[in-house]
Coordinates of C-alpha atoms and ligand atoms in Angstrom, one line a residue:
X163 CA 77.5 37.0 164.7
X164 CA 78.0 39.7 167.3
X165 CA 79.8 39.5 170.4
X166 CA 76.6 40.5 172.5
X167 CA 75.0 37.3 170.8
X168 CA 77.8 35.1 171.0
X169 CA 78.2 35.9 174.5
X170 CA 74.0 35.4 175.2
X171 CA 73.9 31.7 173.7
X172 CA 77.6 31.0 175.9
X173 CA 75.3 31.6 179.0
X174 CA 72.2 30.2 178.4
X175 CA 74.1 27.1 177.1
X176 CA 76.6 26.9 180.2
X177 CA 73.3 27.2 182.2
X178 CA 71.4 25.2 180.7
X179 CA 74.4 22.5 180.3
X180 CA 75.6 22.6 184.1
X181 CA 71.7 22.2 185.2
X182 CA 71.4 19.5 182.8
X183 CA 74.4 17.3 184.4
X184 CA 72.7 18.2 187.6
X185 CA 69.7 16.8 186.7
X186 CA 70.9 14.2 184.9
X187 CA 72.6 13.2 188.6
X188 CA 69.5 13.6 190.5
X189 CA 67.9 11.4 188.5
X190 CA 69.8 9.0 188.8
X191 CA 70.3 9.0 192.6
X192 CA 66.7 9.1 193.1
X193 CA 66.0 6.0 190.5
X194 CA 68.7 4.4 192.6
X195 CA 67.1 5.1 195.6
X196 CA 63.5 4.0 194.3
X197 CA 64.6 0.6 193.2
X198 CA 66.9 -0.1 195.7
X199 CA 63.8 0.3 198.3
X200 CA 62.1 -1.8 195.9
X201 CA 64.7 -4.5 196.0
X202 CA 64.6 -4.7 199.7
X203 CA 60.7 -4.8 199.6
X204 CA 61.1 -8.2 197.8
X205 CA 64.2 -9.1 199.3
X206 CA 61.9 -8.9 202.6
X207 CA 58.9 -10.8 201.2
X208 CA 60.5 -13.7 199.9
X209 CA 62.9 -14.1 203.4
X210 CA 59.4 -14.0 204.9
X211 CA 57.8 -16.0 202.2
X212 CA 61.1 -19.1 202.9
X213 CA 60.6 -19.1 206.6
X214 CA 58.2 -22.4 206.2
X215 CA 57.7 -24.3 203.1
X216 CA 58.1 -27.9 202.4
X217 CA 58.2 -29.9 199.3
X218 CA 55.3 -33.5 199.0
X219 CA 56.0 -36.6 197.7
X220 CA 54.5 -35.7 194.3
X221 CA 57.6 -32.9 194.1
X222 CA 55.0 -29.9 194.6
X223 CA 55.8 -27.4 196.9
X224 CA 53.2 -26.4 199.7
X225 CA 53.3 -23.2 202.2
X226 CA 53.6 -23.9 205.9
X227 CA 50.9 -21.9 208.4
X228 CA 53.9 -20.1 209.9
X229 CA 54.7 -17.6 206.5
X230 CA 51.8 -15.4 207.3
X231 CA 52.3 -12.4 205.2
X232 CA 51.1 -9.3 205.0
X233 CA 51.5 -8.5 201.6
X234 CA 51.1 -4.3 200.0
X235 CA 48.9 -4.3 196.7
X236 CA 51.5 -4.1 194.0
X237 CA 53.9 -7.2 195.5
X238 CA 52.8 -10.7 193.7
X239 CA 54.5 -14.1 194.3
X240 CA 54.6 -17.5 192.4
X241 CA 56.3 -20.5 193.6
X242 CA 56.7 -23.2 190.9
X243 CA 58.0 -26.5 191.3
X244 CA 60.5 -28.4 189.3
X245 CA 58.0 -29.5 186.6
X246 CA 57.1 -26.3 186.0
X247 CA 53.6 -26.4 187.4
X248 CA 52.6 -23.5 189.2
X249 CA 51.6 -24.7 193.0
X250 CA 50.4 -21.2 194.7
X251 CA 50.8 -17.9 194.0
X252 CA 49.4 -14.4 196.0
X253 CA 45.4 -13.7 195.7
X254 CA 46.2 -10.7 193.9
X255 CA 47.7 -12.4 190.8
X256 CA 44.0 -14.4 190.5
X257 CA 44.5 -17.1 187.8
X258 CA 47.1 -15.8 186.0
X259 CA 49.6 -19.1 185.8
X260 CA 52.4 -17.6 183.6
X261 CA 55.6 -16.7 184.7
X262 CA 56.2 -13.0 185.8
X263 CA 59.4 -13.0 184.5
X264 CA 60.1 -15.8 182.2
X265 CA 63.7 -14.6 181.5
X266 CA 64.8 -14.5 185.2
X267 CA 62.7 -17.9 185.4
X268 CA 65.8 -19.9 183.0
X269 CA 68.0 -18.7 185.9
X270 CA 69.8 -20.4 188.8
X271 CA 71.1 -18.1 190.6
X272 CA 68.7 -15.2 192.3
X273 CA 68.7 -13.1 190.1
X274 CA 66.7 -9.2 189.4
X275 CA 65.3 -8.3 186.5
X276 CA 62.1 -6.2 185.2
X277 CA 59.9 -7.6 182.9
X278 CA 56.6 -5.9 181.1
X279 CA 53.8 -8.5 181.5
X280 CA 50.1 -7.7 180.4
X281 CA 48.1 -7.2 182.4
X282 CA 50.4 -6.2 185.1
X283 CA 52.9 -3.7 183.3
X284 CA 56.2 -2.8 184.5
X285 CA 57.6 -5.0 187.4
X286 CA 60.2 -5.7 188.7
X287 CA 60.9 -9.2 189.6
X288 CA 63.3 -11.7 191.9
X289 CA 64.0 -14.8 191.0
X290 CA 65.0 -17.6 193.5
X291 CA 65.8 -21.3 192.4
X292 CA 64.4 -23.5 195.5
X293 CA 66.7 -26.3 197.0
X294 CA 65.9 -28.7 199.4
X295 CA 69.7 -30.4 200.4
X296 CA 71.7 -29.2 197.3
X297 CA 68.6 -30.6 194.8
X298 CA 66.7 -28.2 192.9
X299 CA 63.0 -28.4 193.6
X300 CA 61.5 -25.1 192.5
X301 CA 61.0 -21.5 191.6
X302 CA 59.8 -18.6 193.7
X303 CA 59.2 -15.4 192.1
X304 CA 58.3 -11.9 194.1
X305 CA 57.6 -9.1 192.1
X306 CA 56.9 -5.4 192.3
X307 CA 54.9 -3.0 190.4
X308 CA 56.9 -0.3 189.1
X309 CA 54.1 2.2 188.5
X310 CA 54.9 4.1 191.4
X311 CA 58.8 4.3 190.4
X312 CA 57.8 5.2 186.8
X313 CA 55.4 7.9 187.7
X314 CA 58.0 9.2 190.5
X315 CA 61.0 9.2 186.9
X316 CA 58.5 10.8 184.8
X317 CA 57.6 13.3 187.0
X318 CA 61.3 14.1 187.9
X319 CA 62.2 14.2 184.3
X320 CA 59.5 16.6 183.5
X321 CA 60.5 18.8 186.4
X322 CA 64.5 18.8 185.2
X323 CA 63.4 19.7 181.5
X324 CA 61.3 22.5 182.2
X325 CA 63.6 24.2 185.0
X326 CA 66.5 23.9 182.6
X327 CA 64.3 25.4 179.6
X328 CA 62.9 28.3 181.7
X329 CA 66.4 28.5 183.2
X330 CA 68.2 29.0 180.0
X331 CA 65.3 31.7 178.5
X332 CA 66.6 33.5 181.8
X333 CA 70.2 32.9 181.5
X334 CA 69.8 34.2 178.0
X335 CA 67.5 37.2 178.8
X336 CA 69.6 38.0 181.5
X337 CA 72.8 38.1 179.9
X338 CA 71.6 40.0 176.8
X339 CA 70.3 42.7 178.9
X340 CA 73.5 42.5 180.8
X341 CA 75.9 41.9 177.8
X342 CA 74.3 45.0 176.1
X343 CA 75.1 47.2 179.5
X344 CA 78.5 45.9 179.6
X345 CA 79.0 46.7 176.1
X346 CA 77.3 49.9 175.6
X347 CA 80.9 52.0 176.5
X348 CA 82.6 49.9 173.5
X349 CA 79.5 51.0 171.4
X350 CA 80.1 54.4 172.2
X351 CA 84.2 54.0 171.7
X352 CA 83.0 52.6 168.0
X353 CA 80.8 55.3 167.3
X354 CA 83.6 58.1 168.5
X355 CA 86.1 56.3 166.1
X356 CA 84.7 56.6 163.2
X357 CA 82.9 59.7 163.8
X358 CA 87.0 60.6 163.8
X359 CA 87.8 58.9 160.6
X360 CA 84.5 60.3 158.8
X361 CA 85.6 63.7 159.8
X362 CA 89.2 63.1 159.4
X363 CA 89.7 65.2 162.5
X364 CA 92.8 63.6 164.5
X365 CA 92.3 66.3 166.9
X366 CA 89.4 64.9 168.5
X367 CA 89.0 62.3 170.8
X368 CA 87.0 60.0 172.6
X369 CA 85.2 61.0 175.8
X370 CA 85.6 59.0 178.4
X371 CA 82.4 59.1 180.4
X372 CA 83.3 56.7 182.9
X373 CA 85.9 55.5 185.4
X374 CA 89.4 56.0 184.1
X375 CA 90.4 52.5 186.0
X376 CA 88.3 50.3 184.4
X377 CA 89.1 48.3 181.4
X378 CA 87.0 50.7 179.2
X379 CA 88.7 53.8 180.7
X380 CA 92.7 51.9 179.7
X381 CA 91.2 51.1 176.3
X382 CA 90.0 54.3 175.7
X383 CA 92.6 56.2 177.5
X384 CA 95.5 53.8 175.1
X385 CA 93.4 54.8 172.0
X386 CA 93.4 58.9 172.6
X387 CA 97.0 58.2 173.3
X388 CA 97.5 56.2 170.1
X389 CA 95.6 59.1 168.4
X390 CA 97.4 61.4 169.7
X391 CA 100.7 59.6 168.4
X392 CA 99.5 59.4 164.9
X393 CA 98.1 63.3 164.9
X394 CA 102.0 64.2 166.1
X395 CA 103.7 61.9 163.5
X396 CA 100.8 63.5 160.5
X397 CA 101.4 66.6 161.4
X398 CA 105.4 66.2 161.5
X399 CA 105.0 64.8 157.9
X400 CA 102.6 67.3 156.6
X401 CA 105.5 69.8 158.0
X402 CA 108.5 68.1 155.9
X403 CA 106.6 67.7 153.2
X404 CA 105.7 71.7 152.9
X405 CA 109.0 72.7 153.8
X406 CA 111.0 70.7 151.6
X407 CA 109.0 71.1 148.4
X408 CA 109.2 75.0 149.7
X409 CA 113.0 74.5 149.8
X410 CA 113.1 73.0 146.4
X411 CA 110.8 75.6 144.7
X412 CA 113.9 78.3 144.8
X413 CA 116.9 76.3 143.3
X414 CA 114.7 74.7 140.8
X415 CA 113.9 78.6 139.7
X416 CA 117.5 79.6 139.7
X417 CA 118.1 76.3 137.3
X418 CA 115.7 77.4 134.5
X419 CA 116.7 80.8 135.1
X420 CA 121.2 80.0 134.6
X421 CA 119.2 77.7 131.4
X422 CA 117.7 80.6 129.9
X423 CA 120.8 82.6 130.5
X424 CA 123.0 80.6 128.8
X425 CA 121.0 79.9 125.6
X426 CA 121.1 83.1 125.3
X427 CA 125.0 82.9 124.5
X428 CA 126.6 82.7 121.9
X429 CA 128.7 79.9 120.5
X430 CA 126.1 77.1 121.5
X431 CA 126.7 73.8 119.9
X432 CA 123.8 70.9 118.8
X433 CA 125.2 68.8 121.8
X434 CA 125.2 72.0 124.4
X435 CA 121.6 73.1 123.0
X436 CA 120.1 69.2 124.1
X437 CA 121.7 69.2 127.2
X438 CA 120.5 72.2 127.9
X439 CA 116.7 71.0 126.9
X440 CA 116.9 68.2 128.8
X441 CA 118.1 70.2 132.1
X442 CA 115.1 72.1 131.7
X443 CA 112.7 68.9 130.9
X444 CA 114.2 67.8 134.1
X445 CA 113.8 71.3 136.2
X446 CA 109.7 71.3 134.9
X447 CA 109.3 67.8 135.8
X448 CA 110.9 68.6 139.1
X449 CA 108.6 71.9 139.4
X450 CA 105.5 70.2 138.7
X451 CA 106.2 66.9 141.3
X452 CA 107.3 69.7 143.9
X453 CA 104.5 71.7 143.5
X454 CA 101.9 68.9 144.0
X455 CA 103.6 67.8 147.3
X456 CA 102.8 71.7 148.4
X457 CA 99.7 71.2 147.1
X458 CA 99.3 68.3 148.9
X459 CA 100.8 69.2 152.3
X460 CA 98.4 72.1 151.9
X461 CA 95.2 70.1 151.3
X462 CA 95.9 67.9 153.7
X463 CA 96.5 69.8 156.3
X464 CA 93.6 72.3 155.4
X465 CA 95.5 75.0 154.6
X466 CA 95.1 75.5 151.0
X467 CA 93.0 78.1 150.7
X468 CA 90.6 78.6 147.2
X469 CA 90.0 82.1 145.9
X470 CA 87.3 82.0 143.9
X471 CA 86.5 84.3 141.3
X472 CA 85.3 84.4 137.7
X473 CA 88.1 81.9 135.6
X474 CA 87.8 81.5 131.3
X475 CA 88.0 77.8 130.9
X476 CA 89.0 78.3 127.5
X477 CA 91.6 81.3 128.3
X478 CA 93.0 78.8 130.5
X479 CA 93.0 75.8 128.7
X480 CA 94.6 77.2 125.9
X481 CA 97.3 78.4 128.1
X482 CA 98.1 74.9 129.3
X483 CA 97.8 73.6 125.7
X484 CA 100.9 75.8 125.2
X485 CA 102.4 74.8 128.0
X486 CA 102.1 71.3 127.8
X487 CA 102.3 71.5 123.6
X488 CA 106.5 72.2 124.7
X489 CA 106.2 69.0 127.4
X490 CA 104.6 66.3 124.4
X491 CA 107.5 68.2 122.1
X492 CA 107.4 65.9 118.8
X493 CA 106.7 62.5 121.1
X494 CA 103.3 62.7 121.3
X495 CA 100.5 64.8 119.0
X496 CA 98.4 67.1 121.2
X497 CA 95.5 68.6 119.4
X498 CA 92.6 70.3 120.9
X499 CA 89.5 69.4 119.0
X500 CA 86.7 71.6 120.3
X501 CA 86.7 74.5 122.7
X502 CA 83.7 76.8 123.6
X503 CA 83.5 80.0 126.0
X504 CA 82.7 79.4 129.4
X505 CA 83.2 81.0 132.8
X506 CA 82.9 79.3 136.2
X507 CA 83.5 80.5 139.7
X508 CA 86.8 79.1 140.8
X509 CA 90.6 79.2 141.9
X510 CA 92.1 79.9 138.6
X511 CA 96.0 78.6 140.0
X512 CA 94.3 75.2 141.3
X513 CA 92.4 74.9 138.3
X514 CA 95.4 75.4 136.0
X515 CA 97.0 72.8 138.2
X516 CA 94.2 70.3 137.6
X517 CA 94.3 71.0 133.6
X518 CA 97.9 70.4 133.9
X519 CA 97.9 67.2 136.0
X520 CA 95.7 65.1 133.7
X521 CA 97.0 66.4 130.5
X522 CA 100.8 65.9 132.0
X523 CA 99.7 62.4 133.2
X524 CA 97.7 61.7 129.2
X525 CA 101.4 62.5 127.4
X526 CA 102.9 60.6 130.2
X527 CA 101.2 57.5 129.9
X528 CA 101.1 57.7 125.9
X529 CA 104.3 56.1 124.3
X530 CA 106.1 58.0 121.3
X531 CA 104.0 58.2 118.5
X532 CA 100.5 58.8 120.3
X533 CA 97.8 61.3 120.5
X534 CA 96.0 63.5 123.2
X535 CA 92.7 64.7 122.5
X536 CA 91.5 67.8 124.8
X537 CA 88.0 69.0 124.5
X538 CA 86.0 72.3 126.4
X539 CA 82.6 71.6 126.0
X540 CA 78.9 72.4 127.6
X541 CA 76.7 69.9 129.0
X542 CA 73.6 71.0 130.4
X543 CA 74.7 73.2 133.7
X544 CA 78.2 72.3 133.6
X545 CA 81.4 72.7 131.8
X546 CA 82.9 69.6 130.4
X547 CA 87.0 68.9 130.1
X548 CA 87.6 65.6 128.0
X549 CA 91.8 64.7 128.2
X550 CA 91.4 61.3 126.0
X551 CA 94.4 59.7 125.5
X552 CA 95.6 56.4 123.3
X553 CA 98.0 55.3 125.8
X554 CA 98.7 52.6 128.5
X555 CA 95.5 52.3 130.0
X556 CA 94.7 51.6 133.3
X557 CA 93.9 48.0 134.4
X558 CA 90.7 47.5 135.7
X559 CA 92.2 46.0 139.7
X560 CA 94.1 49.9 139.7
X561 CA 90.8 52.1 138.7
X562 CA 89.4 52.0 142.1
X563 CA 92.5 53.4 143.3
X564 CA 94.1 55.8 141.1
X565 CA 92.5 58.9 143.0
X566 CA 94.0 57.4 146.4
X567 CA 97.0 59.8 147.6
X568 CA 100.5 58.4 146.5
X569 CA 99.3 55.7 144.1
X570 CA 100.9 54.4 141.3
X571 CA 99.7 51.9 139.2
X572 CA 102.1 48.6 139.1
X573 CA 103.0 48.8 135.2
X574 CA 103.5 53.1 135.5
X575 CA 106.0 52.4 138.7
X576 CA 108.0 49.4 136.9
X577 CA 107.6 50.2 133.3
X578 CA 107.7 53.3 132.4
X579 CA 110.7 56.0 133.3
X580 CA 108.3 58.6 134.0
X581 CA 108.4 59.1 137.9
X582 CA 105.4 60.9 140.0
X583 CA 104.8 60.7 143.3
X584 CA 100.9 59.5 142.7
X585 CA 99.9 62.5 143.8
X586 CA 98.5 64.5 140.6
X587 CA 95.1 62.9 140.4
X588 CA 94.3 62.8 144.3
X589 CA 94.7 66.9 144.1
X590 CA 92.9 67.2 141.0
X591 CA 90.2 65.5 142.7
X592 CA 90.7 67.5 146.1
X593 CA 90.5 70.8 143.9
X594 CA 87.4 69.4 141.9
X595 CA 86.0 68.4 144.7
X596 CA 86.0 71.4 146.5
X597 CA 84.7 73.1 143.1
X598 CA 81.4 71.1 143.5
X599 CA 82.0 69.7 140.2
X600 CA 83.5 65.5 139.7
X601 CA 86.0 63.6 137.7
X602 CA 85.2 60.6 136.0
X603 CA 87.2 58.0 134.3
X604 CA 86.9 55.5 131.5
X605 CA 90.1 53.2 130.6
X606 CA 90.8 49.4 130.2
X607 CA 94.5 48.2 129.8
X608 CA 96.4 48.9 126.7
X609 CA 93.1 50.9 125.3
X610 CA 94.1 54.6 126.5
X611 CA 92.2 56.6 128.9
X612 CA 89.8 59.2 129.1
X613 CA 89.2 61.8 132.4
X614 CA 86.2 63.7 132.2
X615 CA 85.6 67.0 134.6
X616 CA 82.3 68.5 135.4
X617 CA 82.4 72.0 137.0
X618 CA 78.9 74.1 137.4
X619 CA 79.5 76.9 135.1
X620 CA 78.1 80.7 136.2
X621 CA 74.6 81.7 135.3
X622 CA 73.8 83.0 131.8
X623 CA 76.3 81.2 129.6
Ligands
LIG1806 P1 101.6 59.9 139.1 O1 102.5 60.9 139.7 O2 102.1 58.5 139.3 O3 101.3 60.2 137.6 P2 98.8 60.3 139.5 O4 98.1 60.5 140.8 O5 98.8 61.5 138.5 O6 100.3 60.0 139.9 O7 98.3 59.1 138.8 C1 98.1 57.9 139.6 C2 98.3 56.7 138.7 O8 97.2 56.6 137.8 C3 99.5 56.7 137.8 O9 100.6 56.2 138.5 C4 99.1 55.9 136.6 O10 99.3 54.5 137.0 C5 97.6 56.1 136.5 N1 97.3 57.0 135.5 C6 96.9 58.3 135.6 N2 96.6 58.9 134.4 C7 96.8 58.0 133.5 C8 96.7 57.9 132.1 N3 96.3 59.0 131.4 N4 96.9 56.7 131.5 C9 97.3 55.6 132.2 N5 97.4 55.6 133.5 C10 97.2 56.8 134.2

């Protein structure tokens, strides 16, 4: 749910909650009220009806001349004596004879109470036991009609609902209209951001379009300064990175060179001869990690510039098949099944570099005793590289990843002595990439892997 909603239904539910309680009070206050006025109504009847009233010899109870009353349309009266016979009762009540309250009537103490009698509805009723010295001799009973009062509650209730309704479709209008205005900036901080990221331009940042003060104006101010952080700290590593595998690239030379040298003496030994082979295993491992990190520190900083020209694929390929025939040595078989002429438009060092990444990584990955396939092939516009391998695999959690920069797959960083930086396939990508052509891969764990690249070949092949 978005903030701009969450923040709507908070308002119109505060609103509509704090006018409810309200209501809810007034309501009450004016029920109060209402009956209260009621209560003193019959309060004042009966006092007027007890001023003169005397009880006969037969135990019936008789009015006097002097309680003259002057009675409204909706109060009633019924005096019964202690037999329960009804002796007079107010004109307006006719011939009804039953009780107006027959609850309150068990009572002997006064007592309030409303009672729903047919044909008379809602009333509200006081009950007084009569005494003549201490003796019980009757009942009088003065009621109200509480039409008035019910009509009066409805109404009010009516009125409370629909204000807090329409109250609440404002609150909620309102506060959408305003939520949306006081979130627009943040909108247009979001949009900024990952205009940024897609771009992958730490050089920009976000405009700040309104005060500086504000809350906005901090956020955004803290966020071009957290950017700018992050492009020092990138471009500081991008820096290292260059110049150290810079540094590296001349001793490493002056190693291979001092090996070829000295096999060229005389008076070298078995033992001497494998040292000397694994030195220079070592020194071409060392090359090849030290020249992706350039490569690397290049792309990513965007200076790695592509000259493209005319390249044989299958010049090249069979160059790195030498190459890499000396890098397999007797450990794993390298055979090139099927190669055909073809020419694209590319940077022949960065291709070479992408031939020898994956086929480095397929001998790699493959334990003693395994095979790599390589393949040159047509398919419709484009030229085809297959590097199939019957190695490790790659498990299917680490295939989304394996073209990230500086991955390594969990079972190639603890299992096998083999150390890379995870670098080799993210620049193979990069370069393939930036060839318009793609890389695909198909592998499941302990089942080998095969890369695939596609790279538009010239027209008329
Ligand atoms: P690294 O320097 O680790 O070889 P890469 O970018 O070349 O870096 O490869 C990334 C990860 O992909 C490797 O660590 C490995 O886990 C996996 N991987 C690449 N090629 C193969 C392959 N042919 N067989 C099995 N796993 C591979």
């Amino acid at each position: 749910m978005s903030l701009r909603l969450r923040l709507t239904i908070l308002y119109s539910a505060l609103t509509g909650g704090i006018l409810l309680i309200f209501g809810v009070l007034v309501l009450f206050l004016v029920n109060f009220l209402l009956v209260s006025q009621m209560d003193d109504t019959l309060v004042q009847t009966y006092t007027n009806l007890l001023k003169d009233w005397r009880v006969g010899p037969d135990g019936k109870v008789t009015r006097g001349v002097m309680s003259e009353l002057n009675l409204t349309a909706n109060i009633s009266y019924q005096v019964w004596d202690q037999q329960g016979r009804l002796n007079f009762s107010s004109p307006n009540l006719g011939i009804f004879n039953k009780s107006l309250d027959p609850i309150g009537y068990q009572s002997n103490v006064p007592v309030y109470h409303e009672a729903y009698i047919s044909p008379w509805g809602h009333l509200r009723v006081l009950t007084i036991p009569l005494e003549a010295g201490n003796r019980p001799v009757g009942t009088l009973q003065v009621a109200a009609s509480m039409i008035v009062v019910d009509a009066a509650r409805q109404a009010l209730l009516k009125i409370i609902i629909i204000t807090a309704t329409a109250s609440m479709a404002f609150a909620a209008a309102a506060s959408w209209f305003a939520v949306r205005q006081a979130l627009s900036p943040l909108s247009a901080i979001t949009e900024s951001a990952l205009q940024i990221s897609h771009a992958d331009d730490l050089s920009q940042r976000i405009p700040n379009r309104g005060s500086e003060n504000d809350e906005v104006g901090r956020l955004i101010s803290a966020f071009n300064e957290t950017l700018g952080r992050i492009e020092h700290t990138f471009a500081s590593q991008q820096r290292f990175l260059a110049d150290v595998s810079h540094e590296l690239r001349t001793p490493l030379t002056v190693i291979k060179g001092n090996v070829d040298l000295m096999r060229r003496m005389k008076h070298m030994d078995e033992e001497s001869e494998e040292s000397l082979d694994s030195i220079e295993d070592e020194a071409d491992r060392l090359t090849r990690l030290v020249g992706n990190l350039l490569l690397e520190a290049q792309a990513e900083s965007g200076k790695l510039p592509l000259h493209f020209a005319p390249v044989e694929l299958d010049t090249l390929l069979l160059e790195v098949f030498k190459e890499m025939h000396i890098l397999a040595r007797d450990r794993v078989k390298l055979r090139l099944t099927e190669i055909d002429q073809i020419v694209v438009s590319g940077d022949r060092d960065r291709l070479k570099q992408v031939f020898i990444n994956l086929i480095s990584n397929a001998i790699k990955y493959t334990p003693r005793g395994g095979e790599v396939y390589l393949s040159l092939g047509k398919v419709g516009e484009n030229a085809r590289l297959i590097v199939r391998d019957t190695g490790q695999g790659i498990a299917a959690e680490d295939m989304p990843h394996i073209f990230e920069r500086f991955f390594r797959a969990e079972k190639s960083r603890t299992r096998t002595k083999v150390g890379g930086f995870g670098l080799g396939l993210s620049i193979a990508h990069w370069i393939v990439d930036h060839h318009g052509g793609r890389i695909e891969v198909d592998s499941a764990e302990n089942k080998g892997a095969t890369f695939c690249i596609y790279l538009p070949m010239l027209k008329n092949q």
